[in-house]
Coordinates of C-alpha atoms in Angstrom, one line a residue:
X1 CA -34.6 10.1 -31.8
X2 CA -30.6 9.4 -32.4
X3 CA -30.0 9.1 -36.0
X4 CA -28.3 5.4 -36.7
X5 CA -24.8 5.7 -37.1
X6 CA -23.2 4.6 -40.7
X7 CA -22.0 1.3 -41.4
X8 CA -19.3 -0.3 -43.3
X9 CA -20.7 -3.9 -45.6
X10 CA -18.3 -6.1 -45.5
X11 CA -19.2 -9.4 -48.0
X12 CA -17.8 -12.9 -46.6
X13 CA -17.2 -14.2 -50.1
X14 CA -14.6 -11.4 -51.2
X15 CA -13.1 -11.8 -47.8
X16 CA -9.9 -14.5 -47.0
X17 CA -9.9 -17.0 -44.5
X18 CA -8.3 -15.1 -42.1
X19 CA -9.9 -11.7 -42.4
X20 CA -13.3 -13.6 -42.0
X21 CA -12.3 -14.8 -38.9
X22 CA -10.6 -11.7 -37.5
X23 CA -14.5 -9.5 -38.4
X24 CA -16.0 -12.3 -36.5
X25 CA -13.9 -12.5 -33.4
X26 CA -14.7 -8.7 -33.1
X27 CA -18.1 -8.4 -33.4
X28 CA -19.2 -11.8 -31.6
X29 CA -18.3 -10.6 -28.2
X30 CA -18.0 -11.0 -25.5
X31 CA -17.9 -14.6 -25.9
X32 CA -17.6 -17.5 -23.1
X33 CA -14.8 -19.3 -22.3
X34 CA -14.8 -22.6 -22.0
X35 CA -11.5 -24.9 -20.7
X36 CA -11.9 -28.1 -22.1
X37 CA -10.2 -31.1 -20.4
X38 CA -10.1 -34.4 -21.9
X39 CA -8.0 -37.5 -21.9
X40 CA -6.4 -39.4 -24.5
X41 CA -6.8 -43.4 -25.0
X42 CA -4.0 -43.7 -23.3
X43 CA -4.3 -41.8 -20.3
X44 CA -2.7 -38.7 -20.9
X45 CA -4.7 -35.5 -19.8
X46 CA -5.1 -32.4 -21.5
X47 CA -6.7 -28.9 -21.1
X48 CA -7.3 -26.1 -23.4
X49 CA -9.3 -22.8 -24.0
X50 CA -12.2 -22.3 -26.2
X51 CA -14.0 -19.4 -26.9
X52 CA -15.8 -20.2 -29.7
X53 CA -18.5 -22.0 -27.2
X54 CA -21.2 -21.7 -26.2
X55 CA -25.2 -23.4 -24.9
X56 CA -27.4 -24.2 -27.3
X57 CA -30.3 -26.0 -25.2
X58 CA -31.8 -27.2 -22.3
X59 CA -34.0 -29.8 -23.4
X60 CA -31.7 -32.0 -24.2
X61 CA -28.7 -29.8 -22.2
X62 CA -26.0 -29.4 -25.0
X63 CA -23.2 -27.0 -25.2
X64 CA -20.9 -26.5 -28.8
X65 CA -16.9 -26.2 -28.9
X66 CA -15.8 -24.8 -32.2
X67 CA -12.4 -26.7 -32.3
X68 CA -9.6 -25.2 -34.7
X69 CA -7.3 -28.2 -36.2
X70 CA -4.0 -27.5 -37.6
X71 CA -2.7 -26.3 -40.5
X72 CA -2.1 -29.8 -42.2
X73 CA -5.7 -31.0 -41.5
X74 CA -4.6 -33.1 -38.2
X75 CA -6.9 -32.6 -34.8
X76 CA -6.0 -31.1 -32.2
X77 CA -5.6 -32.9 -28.8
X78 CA -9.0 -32.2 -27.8
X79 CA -10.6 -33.3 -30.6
X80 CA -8.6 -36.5 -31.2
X81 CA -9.5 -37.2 -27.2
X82 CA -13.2 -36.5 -28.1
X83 CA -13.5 -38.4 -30.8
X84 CA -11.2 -41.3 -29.1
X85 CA -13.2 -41.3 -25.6
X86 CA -16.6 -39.4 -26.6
X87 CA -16.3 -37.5 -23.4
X88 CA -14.9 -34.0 -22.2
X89 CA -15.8 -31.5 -19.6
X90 CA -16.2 -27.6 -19.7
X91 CA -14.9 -25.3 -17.4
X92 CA -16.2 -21.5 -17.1
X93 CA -13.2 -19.8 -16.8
X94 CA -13.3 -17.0 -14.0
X95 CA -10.7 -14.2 -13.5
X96 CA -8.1 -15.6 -10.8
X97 CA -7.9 -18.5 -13.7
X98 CA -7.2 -16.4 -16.9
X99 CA -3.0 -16.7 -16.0
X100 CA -3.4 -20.7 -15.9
X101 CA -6.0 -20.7 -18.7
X102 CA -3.2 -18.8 -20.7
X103 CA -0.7 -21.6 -20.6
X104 CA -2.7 -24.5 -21.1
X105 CA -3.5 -22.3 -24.8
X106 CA 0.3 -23.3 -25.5
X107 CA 0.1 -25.6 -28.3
X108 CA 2.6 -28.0 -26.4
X109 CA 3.0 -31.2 -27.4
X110 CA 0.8 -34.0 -27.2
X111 CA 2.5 -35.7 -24.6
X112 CA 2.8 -32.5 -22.4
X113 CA 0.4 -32.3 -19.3
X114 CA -1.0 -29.0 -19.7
X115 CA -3.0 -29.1 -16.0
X116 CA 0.5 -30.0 -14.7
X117 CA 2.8 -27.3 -16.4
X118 CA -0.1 -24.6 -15.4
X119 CA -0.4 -25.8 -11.8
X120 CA -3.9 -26.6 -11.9
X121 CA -5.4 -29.4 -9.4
X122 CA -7.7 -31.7 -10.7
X123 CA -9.8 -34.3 -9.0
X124 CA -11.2 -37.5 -11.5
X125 CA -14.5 -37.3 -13.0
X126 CA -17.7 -38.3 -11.7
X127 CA -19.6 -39.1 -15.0
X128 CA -16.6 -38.9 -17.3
X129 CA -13.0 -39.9 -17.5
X130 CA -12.1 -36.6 -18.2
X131 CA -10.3 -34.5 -15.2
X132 CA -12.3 -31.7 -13.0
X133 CA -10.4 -28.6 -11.9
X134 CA -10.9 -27.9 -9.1
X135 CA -10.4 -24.1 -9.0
X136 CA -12.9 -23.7 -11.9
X137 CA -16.1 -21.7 -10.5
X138 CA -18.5 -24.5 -12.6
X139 CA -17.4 -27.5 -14.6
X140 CA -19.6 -29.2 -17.2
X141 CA -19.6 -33.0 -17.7
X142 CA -20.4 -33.8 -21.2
X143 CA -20.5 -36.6 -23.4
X144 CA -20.0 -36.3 -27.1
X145 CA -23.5 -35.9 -28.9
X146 CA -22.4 -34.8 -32.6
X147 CA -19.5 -34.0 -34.1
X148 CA -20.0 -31.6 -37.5
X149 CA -17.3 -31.0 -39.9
X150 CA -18.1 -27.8 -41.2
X151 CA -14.8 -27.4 -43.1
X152 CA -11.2 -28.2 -43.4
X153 CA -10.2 -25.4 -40.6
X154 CA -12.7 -26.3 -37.9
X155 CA -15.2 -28.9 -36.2
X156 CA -18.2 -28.1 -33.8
X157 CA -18.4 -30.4 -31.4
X158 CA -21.8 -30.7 -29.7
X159 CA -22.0 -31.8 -26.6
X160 CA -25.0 -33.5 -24.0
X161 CA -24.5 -32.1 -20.2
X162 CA -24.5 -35.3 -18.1
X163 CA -23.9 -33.3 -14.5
X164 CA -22.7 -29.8 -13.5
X165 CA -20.6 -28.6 -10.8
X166 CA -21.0 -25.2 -9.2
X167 CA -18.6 -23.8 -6.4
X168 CA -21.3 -24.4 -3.2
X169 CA -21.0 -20.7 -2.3
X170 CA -22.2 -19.3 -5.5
X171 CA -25.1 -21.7 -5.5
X172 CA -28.6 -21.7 -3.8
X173 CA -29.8 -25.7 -4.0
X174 CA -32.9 -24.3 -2.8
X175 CA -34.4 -22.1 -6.1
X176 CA -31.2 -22.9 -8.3
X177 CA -30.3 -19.5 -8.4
X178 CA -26.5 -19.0 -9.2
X179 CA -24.5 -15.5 -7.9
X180 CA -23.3 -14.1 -11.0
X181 CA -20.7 -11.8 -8.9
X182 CA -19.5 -15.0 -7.6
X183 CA -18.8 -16.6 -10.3
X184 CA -17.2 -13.8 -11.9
X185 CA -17.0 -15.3 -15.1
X186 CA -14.6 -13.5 -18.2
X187 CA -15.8 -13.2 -22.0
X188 CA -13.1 -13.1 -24.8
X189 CA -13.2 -10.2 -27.2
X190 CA -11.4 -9.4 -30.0
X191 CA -7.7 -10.2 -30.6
X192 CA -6.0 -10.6 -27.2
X193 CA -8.7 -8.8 -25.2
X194 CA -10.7 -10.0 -22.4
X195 CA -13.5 -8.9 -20.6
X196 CA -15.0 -9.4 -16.7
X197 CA -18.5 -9.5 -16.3
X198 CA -18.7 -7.7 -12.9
X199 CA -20.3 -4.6 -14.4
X200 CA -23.8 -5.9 -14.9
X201 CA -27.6 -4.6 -15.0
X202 CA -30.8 -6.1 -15.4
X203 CA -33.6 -6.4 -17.8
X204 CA -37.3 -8.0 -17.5
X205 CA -38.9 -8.4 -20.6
X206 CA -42.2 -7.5 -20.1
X207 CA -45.9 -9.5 -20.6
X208 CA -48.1 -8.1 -23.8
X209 CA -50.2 -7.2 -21.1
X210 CA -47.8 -5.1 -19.6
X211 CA -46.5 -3.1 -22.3
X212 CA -50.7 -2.4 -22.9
X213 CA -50.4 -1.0 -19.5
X214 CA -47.5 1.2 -20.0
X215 CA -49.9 3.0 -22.8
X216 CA -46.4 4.4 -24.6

């Protein structure tokens, strides 16, 4: 048997803001990626990363944004959008996007395209206003289910998965099963590190019935 290794306690309540988040960010990992476009009342675009995201259920389908606002308390553009418009969609973020991602995590200003300065094409929604990228491996249409304002810092946004897209060559329509190698998604770790998910192994859980029969 390998002895456990030691651990270091660490108590949330003796801790700042700031080294909170930093024990959090490397620990939590790897953690999807979601690029979240939405548009503004009046028509303006906007894209950013999010990696604290992730799905929460099936039945109904919803997926939560953690979504930082400034310093002075004001949202951020995809927040105000969200809350404007009540619609947004999610990108997975594979590994020939993570350059493009990059810029469009510049906190330009709100009148700044961020699809346009990181060369991404889009094509218009199907079941939302917001903008699909096209290079995106899958893109999540959502519409704005809750909003919970879980302090001054940050919101989660919760939101219900109208329609998905999935690149057509990573797909089987036939049994729903999606090529993982395909889609070769990328997790955010800690600080500025990333991860690729192209190193990958599988495990069945098995029946109570088969662990019986494994007589260990």
């Amino acid at each position: 048997m390998t002895r456990p290794s030691s651990h270091t306690h660490f108590d949330f309540a003796q801790l700042t803001e700031r080294e909170r988040y930093k024990i959090l960010i490397g620990t939590v990992i790897p953690r999807p990626v979601a690029l979240v476009t939405t548009v503004s009342q009046d028509g303006i675009p906007n894209a950013g990363p999010f990696s604290f995201f992730n799905v929460l259920t099936h039945d109904p389908a919803i997926v939560a944004i953690g979504v930082e606002n400034y310093a002075d308390m004001r949202f951020k553009d995809t927040a105000r959008n969200i809350r404007e418009t009540g619609e947004f969609t999610v990108h997975i973020v594979d590994d020939a996007l993570v350059s493009q991602m990059e810029i469009c995590a510049i906190k330009f200003g709100q009148e700044v395209d961020e699809l346009k300065e990181a060369g991404l094409d889009t094509t218009p929604g199907l079941m939302v206003r917001s903008p699909r990228i096209l290079a995106a491996p899958a893109a999540l249409e959502c519409r704005r289910h809750t909003t919970l304002q879980v302090g001054p810092a940050r919101e989660i946004i919760l939101g219900e998965v109208l329609g998905v897209y999935v690149r057509s060559d990573a797909v089987d329509p036939s049994n729903l099963h999606i090529d993982q190698q395909i889609m070769d998604a990328i997790g955010r770790m800690g600080g500025h590190t990333y991860t690729r998910t192209r190193d990958q192994f599988d495990v069945k859980t098995l029946t109570p019935e088969e662990w019986v029969a494994r007589g260990l």
